[in-house]
mmCIF file of C-alpha atoms and ligand atoms in Angstrom:
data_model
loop_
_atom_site.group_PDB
_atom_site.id
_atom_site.type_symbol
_atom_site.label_atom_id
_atom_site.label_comp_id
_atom_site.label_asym_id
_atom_site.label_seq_id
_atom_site.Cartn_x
_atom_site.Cartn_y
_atom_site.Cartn_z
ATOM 1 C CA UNK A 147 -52.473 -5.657 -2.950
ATOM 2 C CA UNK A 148 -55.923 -6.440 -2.741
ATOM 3 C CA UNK A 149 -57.389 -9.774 -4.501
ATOM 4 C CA UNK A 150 -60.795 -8.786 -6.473
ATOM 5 C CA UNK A 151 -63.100 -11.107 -8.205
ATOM 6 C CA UNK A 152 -65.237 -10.616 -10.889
ATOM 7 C CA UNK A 153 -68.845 -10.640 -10.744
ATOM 8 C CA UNK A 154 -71.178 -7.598 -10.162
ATOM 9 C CA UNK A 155 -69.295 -5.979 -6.843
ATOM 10 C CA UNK A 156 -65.762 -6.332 -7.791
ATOM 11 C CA UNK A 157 -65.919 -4.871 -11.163
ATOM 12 C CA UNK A 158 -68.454 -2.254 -9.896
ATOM 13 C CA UNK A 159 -65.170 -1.233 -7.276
ATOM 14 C CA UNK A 160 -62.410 -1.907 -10.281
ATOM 15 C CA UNK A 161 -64.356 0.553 -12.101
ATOM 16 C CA UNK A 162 -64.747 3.563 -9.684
ATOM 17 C CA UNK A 163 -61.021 3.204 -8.757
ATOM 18 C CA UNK A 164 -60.222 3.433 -12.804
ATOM 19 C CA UNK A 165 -62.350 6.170 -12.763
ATOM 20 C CA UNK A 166 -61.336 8.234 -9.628
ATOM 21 C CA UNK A 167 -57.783 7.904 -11.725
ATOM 22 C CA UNK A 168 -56.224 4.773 -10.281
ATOM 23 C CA UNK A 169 -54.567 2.260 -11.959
ATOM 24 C CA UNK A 170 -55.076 -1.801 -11.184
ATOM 25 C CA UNK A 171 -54.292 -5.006 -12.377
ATOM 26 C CA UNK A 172 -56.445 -7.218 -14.874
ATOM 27 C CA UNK A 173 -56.470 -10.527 -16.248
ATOM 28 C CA UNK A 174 -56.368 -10.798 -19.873
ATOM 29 C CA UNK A 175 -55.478 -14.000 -22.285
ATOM 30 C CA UNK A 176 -52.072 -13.090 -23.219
ATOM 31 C CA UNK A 177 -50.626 -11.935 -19.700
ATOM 32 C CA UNK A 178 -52.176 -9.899 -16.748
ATOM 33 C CA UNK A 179 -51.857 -5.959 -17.308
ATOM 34 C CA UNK A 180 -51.518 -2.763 -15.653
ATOM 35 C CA UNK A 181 -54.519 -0.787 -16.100
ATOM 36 C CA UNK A 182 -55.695 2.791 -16.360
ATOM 37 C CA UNK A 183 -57.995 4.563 -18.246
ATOM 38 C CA UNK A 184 -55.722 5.943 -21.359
ATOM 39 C CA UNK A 185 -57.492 9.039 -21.620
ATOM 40 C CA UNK A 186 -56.074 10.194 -18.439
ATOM 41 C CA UNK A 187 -52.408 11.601 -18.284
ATOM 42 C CA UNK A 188 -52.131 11.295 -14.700
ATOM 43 C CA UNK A 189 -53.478 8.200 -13.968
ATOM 44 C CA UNK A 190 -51.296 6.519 -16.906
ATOM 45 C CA UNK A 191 -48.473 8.303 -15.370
ATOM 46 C CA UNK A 192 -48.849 5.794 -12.162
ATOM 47 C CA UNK A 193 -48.013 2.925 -14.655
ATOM 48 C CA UNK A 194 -44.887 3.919 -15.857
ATOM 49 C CA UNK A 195 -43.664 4.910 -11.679
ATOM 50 C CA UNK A 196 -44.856 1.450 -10.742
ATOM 51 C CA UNK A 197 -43.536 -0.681 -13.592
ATOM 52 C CA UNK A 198 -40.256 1.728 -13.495
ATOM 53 C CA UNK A 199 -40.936 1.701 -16.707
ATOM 54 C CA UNK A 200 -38.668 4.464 -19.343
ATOM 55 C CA UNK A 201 -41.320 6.717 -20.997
ATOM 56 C CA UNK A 202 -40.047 5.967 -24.294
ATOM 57 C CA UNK A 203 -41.439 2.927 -24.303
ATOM 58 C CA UNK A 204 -45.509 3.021 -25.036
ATOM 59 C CA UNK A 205 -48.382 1.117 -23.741
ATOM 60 C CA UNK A 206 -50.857 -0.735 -25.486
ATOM 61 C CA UNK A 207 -54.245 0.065 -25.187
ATOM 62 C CA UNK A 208 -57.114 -2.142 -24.420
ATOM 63 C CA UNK A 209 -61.016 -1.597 -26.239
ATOM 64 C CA UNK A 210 -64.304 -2.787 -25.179
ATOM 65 C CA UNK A 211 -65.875 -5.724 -27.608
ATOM 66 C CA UNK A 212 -67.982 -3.387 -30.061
ATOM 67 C CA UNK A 213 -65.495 -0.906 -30.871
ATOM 68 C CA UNK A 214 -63.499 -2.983 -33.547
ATOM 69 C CA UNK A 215 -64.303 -0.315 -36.534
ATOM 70 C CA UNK A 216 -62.406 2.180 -37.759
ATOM 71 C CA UNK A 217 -64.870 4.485 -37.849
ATOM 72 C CA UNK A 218 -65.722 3.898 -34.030
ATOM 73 C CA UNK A 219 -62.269 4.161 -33.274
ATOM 74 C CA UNK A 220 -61.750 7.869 -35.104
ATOM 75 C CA UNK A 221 -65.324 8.404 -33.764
ATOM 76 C CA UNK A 222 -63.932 8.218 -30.111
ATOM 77 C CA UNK A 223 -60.398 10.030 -30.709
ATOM 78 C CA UNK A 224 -58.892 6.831 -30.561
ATOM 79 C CA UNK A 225 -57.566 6.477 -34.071
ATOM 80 C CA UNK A 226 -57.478 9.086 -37.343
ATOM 81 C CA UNK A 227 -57.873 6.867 -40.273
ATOM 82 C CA UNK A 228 -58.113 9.456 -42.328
ATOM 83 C CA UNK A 229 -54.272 9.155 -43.328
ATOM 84 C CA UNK A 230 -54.586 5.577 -44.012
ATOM 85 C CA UNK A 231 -55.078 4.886 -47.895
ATOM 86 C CA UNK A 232 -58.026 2.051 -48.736
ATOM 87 C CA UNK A 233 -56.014 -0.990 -48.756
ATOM 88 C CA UNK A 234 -54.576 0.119 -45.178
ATOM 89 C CA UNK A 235 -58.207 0.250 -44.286
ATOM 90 C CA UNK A 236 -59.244 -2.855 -45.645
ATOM 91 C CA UNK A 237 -56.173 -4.602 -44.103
ATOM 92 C CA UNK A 238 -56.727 -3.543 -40.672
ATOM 93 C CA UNK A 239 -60.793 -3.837 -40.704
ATOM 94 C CA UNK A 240 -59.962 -7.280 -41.929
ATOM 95 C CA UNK A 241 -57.575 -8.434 -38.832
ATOM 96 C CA UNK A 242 -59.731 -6.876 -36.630
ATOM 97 C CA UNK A 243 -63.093 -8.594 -37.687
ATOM 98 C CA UNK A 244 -61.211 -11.709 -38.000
ATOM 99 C CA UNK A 245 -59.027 -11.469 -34.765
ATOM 100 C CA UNK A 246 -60.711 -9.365 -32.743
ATOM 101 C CA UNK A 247 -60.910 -10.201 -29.638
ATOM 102 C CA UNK A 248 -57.014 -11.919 -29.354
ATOM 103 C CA UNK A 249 -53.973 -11.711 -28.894
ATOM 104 C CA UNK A 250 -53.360 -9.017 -31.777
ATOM 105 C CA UNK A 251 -52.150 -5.529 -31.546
ATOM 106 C CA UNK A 252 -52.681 -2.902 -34.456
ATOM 107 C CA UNK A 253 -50.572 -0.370 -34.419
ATOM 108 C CA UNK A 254 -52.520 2.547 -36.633
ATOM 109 C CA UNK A 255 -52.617 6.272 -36.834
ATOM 110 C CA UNK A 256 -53.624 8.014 -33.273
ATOM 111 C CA UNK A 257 -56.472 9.991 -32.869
ATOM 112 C CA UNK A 258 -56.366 13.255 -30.282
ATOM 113 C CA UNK A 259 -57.966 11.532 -27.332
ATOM 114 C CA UNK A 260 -54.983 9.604 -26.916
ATOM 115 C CA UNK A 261 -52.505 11.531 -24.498
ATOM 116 C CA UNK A 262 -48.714 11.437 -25.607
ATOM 117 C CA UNK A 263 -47.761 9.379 -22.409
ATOM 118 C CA UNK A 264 -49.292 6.504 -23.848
ATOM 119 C CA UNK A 265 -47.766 6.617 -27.499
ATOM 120 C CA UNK A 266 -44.484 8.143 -26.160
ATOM 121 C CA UNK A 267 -45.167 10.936 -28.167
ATOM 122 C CA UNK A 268 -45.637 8.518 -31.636
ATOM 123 C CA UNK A 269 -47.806 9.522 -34.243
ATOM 124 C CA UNK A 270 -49.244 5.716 -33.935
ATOM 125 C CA UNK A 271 -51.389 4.215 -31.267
ATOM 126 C CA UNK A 272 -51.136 0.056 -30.139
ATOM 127 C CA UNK A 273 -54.453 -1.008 -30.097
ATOM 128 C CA UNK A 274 -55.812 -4.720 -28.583
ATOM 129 C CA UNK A 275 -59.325 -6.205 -27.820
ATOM 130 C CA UNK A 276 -58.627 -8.522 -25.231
ATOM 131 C CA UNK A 277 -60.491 -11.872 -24.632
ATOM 132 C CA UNK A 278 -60.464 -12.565 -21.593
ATOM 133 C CA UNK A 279 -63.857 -12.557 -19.999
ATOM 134 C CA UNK A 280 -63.185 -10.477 -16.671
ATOM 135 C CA UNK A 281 -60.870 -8.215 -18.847
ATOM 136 C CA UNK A 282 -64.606 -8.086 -21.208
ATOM 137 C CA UNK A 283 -66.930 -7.527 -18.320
ATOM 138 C CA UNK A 284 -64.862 -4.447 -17.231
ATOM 139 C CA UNK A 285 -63.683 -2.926 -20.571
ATOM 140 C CA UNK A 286 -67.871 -3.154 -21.219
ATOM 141 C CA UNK A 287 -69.240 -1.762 -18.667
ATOM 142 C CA UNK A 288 -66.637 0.622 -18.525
ATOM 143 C CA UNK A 289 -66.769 2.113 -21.865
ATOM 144 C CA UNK A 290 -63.376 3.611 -22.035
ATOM 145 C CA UNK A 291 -60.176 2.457 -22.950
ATOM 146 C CA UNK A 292 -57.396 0.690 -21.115
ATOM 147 C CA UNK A 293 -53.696 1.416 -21.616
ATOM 148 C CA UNK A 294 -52.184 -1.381 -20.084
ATOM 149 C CA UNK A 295 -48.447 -2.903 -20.478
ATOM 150 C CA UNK A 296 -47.461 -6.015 -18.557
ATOM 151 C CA UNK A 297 -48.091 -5.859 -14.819
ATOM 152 C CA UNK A 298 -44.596 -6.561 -14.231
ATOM 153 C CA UNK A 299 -41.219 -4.178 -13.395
ATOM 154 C CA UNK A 300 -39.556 -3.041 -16.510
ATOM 155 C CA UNK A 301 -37.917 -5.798 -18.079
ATOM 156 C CA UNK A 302 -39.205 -8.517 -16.515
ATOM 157 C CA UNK A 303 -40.919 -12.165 -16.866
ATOM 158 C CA UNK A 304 -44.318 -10.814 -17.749
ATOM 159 C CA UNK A 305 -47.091 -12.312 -14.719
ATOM 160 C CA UNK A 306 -48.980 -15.195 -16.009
ATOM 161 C CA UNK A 307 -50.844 -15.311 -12.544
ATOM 162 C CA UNK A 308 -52.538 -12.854 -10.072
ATOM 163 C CA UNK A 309 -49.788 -14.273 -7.591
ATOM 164 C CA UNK A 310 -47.198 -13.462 -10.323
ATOM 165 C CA UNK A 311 -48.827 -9.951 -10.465
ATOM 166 C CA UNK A 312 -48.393 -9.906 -6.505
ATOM 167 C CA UNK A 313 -44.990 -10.789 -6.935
ATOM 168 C CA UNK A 314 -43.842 -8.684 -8.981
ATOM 169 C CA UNK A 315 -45.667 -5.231 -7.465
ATOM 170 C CA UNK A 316 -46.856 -5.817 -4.232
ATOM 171 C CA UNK A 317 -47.866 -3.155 -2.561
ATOM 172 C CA UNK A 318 -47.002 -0.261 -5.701
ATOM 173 C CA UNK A 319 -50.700 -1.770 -6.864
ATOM 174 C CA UNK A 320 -53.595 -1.943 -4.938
ATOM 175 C CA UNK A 321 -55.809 -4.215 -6.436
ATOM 176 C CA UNK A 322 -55.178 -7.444 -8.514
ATOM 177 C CA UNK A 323 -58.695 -8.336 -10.494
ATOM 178 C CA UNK A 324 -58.405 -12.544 -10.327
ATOM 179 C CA UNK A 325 -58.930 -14.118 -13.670
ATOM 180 C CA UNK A 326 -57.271 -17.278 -13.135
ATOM 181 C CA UNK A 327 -53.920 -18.473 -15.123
ATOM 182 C CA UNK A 328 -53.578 -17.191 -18.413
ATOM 183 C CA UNK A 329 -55.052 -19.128 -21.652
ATOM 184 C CA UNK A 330 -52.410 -17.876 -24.215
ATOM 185 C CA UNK A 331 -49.113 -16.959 -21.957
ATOM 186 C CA UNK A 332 -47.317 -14.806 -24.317
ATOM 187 C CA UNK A 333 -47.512 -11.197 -24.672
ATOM 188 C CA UNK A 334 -50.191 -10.046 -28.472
ATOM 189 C CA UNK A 335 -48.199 -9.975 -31.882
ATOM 190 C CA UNK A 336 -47.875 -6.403 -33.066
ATOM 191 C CA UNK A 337 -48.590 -5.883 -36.579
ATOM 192 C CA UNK A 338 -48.370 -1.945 -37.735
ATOM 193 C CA UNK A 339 -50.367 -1.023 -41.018
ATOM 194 C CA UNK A 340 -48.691 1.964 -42.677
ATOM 195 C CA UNK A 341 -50.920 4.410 -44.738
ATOM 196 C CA UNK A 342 -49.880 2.736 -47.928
ATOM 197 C CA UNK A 343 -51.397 -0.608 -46.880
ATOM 198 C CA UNK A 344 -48.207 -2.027 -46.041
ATOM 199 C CA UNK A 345 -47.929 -4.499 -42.768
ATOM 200 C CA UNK A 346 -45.322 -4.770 -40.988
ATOM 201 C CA UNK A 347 -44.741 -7.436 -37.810
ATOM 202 C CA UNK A 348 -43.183 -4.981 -34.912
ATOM 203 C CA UNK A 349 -43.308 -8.021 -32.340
ATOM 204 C CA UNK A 350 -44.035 -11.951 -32.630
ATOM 205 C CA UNK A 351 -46.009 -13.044 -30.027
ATOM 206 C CA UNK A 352 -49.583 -14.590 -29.028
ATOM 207 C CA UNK A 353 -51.063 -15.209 -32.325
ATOM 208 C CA UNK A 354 -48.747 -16.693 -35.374
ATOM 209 C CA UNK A 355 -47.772 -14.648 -37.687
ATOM 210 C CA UNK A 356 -48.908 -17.259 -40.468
ATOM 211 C CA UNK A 357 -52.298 -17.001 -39.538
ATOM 212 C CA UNK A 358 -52.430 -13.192 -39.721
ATOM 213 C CA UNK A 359 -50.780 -13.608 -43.280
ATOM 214 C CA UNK A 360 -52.652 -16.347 -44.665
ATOM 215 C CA UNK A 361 -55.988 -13.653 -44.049
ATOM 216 C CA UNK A 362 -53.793 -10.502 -45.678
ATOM 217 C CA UNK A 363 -52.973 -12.772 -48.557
ATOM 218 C CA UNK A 364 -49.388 -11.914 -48.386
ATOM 219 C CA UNK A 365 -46.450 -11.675 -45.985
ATOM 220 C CA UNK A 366 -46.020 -9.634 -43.205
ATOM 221 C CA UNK A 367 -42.754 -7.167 -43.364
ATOM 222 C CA UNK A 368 -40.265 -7.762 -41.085
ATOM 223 C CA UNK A 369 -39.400 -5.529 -38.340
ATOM 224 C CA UNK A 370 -37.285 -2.711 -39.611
ATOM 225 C CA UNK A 371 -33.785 -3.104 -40.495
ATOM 226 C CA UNK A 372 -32.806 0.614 -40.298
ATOM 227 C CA UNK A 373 -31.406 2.140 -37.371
ATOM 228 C CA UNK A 374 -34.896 2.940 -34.820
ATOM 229 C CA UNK A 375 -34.762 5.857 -32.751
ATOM 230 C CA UNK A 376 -35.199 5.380 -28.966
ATOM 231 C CA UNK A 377 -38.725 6.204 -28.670
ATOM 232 C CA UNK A 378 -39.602 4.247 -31.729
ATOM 233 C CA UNK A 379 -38.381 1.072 -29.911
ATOM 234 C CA UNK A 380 -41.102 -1.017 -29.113
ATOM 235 C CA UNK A 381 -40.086 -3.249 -25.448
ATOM 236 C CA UNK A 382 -40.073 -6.343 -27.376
ATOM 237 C CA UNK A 383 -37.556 -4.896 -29.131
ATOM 238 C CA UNK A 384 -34.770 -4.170 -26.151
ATOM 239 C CA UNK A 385 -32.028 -6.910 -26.328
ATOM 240 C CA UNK A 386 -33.084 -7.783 -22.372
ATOM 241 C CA UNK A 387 -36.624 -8.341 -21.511
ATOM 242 C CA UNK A 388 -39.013 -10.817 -20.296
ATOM 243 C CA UNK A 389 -35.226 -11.830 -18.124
ATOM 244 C CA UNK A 390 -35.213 -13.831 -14.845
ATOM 245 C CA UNK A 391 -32.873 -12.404 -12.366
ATOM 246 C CA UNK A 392 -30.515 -15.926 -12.933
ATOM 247 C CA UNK A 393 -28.461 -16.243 -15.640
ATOM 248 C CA UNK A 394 -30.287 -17.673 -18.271
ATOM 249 C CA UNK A 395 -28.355 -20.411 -21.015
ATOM 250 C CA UNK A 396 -30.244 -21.407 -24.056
ATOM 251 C CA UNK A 397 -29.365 -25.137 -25.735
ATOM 252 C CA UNK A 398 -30.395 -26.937 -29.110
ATOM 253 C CA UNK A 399 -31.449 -30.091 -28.184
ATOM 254 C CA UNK A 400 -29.190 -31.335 -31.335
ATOM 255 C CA UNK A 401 -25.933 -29.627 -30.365
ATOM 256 C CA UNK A 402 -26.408 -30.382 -26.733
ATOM 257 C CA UNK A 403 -23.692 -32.231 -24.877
ATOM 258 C CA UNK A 404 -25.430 -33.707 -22.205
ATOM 259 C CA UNK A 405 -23.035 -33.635 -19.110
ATOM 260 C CA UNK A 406 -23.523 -29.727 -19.433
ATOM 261 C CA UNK A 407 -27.549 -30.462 -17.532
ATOM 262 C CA UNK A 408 -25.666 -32.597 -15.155
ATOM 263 C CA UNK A 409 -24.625 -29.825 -12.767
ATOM 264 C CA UNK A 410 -27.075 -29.623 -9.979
ATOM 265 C CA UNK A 411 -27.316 -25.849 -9.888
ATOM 266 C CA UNK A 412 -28.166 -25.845 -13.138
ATOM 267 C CA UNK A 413 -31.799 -26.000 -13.736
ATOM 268 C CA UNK A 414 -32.870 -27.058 -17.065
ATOM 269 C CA UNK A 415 -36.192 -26.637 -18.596
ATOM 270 C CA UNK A 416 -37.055 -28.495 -22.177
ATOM 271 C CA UNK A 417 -39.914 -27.448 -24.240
ATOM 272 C CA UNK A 418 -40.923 -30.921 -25.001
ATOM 273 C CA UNK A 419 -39.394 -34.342 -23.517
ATOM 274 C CA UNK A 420 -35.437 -34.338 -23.917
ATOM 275 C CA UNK A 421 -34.308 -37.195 -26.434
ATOM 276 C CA UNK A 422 -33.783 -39.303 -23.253
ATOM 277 C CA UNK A 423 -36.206 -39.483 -20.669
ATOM 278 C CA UNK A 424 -33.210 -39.843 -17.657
ATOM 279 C CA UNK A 425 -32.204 -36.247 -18.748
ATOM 280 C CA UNK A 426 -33.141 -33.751 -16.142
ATOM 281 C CA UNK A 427 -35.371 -31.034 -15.998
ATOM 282 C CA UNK A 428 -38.789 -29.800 -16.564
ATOM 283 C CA UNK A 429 -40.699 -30.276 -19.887
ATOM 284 C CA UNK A 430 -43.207 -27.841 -20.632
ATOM 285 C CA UNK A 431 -45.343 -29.819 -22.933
ATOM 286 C CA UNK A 432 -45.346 -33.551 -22.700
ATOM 287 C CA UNK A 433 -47.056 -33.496 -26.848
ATOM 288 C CA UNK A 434 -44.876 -30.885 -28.125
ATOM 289 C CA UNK A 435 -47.832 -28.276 -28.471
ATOM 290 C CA UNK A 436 -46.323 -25.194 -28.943
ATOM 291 C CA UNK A 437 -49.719 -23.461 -27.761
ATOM 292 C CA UNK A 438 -48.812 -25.687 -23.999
ATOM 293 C CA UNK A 439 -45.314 -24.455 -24.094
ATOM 294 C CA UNK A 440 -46.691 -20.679 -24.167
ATOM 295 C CA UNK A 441 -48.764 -20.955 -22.050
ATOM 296 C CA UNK A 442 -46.930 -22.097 -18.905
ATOM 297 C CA UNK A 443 -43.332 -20.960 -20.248
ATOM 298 C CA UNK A 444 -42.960 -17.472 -17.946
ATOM 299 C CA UNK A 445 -44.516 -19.226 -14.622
ATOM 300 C CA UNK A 446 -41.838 -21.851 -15.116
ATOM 301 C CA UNK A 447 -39.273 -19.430 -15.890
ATOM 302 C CA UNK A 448 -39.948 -17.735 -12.510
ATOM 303 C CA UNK A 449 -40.087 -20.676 -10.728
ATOM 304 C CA UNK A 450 -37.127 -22.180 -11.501
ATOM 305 C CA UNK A 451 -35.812 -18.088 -10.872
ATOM 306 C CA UNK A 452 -37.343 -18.371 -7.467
ATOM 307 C CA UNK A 453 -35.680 -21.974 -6.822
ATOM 308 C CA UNK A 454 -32.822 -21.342 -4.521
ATOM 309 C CA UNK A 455 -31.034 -24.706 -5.448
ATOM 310 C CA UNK A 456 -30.596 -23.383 -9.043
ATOM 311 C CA UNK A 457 -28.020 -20.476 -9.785
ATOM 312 C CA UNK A 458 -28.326 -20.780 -13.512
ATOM 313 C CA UNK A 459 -31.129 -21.338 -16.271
ATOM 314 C CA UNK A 460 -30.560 -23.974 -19.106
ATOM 315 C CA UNK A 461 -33.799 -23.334 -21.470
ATOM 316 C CA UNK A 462 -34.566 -25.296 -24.922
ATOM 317 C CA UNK A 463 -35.204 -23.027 -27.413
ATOM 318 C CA UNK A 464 -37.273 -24.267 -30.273
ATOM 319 C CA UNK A 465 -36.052 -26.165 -33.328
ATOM 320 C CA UNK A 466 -38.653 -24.155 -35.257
ATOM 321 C CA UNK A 467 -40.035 -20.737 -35.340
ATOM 322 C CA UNK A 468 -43.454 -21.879 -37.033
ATOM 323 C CA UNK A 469 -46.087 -21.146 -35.674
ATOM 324 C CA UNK A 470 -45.751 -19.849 -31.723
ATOM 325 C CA UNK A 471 -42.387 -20.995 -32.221
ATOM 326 C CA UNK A 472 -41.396 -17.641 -33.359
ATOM 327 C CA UNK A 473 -42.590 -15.913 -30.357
ATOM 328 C CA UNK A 474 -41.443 -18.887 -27.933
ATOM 329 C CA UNK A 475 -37.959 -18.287 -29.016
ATOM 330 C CA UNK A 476 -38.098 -14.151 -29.094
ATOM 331 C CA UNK A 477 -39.072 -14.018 -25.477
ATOM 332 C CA UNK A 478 -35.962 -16.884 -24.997
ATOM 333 C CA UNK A 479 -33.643 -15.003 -26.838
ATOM 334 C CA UNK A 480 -34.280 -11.756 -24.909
ATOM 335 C CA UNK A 481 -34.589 -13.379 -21.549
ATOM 336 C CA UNK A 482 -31.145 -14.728 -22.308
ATOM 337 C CA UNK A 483 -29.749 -11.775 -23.285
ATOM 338 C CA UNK A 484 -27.419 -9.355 -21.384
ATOM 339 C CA UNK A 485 -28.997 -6.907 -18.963
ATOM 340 C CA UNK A 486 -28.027 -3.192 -20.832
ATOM 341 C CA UNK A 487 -30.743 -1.371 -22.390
ATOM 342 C CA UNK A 488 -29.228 -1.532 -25.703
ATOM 343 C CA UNK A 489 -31.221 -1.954 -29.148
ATOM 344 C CA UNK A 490 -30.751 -5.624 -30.657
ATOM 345 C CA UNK A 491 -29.982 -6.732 -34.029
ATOM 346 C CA UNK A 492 -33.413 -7.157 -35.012
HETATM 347 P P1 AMP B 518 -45.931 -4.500 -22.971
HETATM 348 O O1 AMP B 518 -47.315 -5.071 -22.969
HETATM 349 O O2 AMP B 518 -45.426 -4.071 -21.621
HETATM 350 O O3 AMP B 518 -44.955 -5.418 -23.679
HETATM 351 O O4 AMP B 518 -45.948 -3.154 -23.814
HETATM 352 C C1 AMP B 518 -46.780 -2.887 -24.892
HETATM 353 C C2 AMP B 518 -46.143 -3.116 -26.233
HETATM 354 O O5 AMP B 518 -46.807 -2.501 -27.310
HETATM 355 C C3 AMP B 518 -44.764 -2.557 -26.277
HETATM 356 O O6 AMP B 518 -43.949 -3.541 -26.889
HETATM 357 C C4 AMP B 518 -44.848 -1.335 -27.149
HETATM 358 O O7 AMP B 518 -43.678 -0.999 -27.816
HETATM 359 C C5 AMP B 518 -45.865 -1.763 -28.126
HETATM 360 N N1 AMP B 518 -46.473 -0.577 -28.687
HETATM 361 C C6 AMP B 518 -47.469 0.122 -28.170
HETATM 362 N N2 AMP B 518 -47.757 1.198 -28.944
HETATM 363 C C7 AMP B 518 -46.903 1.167 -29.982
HETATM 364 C C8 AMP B 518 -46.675 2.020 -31.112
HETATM 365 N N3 AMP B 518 -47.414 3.113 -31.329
HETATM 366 N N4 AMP B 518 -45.695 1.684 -31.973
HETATM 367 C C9 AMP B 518 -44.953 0.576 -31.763
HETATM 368 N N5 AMP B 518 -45.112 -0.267 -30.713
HETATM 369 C C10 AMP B 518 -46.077 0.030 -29.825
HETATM 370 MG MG1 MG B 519 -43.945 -6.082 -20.825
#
């Protein structure tokens, strides 16, 4: 895999390889991605052989700043708002003028440009405007959209790094555009906004749920309780995901009884410092910002995965789901889960 940085020449070549119907790897602020342009079947079809990825399981795709209109979006083929009633429309023109670009994804009604690889065959697209500056520079010179999952193998810690990226696909990807660590370090929230306005959190993730409610005015739904189909599944959803190949054990720092983190091969990873400071293990944020935790959480998770010393993972999860607490502890849960694809509780 090829390192590329930005600047003139190396998104000049990122773009004729997207173009010529390759697929690549980009920095954004949530994770790095796996890119191709999402108006081409075949190239998107290179995402799903490299990531192994199922095809029931669709990809997000990324816009260009300028494009965060509904009209733009049915303009382009992207979207067809014209099922959405008004207070769906106000609702999402709302979170994307406030949010846009972040770590949000709207799931809304797809428009015909949008080939059924992508959606799985859904009637819905997942749309994000990323942040990221290199992830900007290409997306705008560009002028088409990205679909782009996590540039990881199915069901894996999603890369935080371009070494990560390397890591994880070597050689199945031939370039890796460098955009340094990731700000945010957790994969967008997905919010979907039915036709009758209603608006529903699919995943927890990058941006807090409170602050997407507290510009709606009301709460968000929860993810749906009824029985989903397979290809309705969103990833995020799978009981196993975001795992580490090493068992991974999650603790309450109330219940804990400490000679369990006394085992050597155990390594044990708090999210802030451990009630006393000869416990072992790594502490992802010395203040207890949850915004620190997410962002180095998965490139400590793989480290201590890559540590041959360790056999097992002992990870905090957090007392709280305020905030990024919520999504902290979703990507925990799942990473702790067992390894069958089955659907979870919720
Ligand atoms: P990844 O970035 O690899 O986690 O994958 C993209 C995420 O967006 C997955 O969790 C998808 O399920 C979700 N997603 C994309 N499009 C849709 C859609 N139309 N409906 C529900 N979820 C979606
Ligand atoms: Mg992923």
């Amino acid at each position: 895999m090829k390192v590329l940085s930005g600047g003139f020449q190396g998104i000049s070549r990122c773009m004729a390889h997207l173009r010529s119907g390759g697929i690549l790897a980009i920095p954004t602020e949530t994770v790095y991605g796996l890119a191709a342009i999402a108006t081409q079947p075949e190239a998107v079809s290179k995402i799903f052989a490299a990531k192994e990825r199922p095809s029931f399981d669709p990809l997000i795709v990324h816009i260009p700043q300028g494009w965060g209109f509904l009209k733009k979006l049915d303009e382009l083929g992207i979207t067809d708002s014209s099922v959405l009633g008004l207070e769906a429309r106000t609702s999402a023109e709302k979170l994307m003028r406030r949010f846009w670009p972040g770590p949000l994804t709207l799931v809304l009604p797809r428009g015909a440009k949008i080939p059924d690889l992508v959606t799985s065959g859904l009637s819905t697209v997942g749309i994000r405007m990323p942040r990221h500056t290199l992830a900007q520079d290409l997306l705008k010179h560009l002028q088409e959209p990205l679909a782009a999952p996590s540039a990881n193998r199915f069901g894996r810690i999603s890369p935080t790094s371009s070494s990560a990226v390397i890591a994880e696909l070597g050689d199945r990807v031939p370039i890796v555009l460098e955009g340094g660590p990731c700000e945010v370090g957790l994969e967008s929230t997905i919010v979907h906004i039915a036709p009758d306005g209603s608006a529903r959190l699919l995943r927890p993730g990058g941006l807090a749920r409170e602050k997407i409610e507290a510009e709606l005015g009301r709460a968000l739904l929860a993810p749906e309780a009824r029985q989903l189909s397979t290809a309705e599944l969103a990833p995020g959803m799978l009981a196993s995901h975001y795992a580490p190949r090493k068992r991974l054990v999650l603790f309450s720092r109330h219940t804990l009884d400490p000679s369990h983190l006394a085992v050597a091969s155990r390594g044990v990873m708090w999210l802030s410092p451990p009630p006393d400071s000869r416990m072992p293990g790594v502490v992802l944020s010395e203040s207890g910002s949850l915004e620190e935790m997410a962002r180095v959480l998965f490139a400590t998770l793989r480290k201590l995965d890559n540590e041959p010393a360790i056999s097992e993972i002992w990870a905090e999860a957090p007392s709280s789901d305020q905030g990024l607490g919520a999504a902290i502890h979703d990507r925990l849960r799942r990473a702790s889960a067992p390894k069958a694809l089955e659907p979870s509780q919720g």
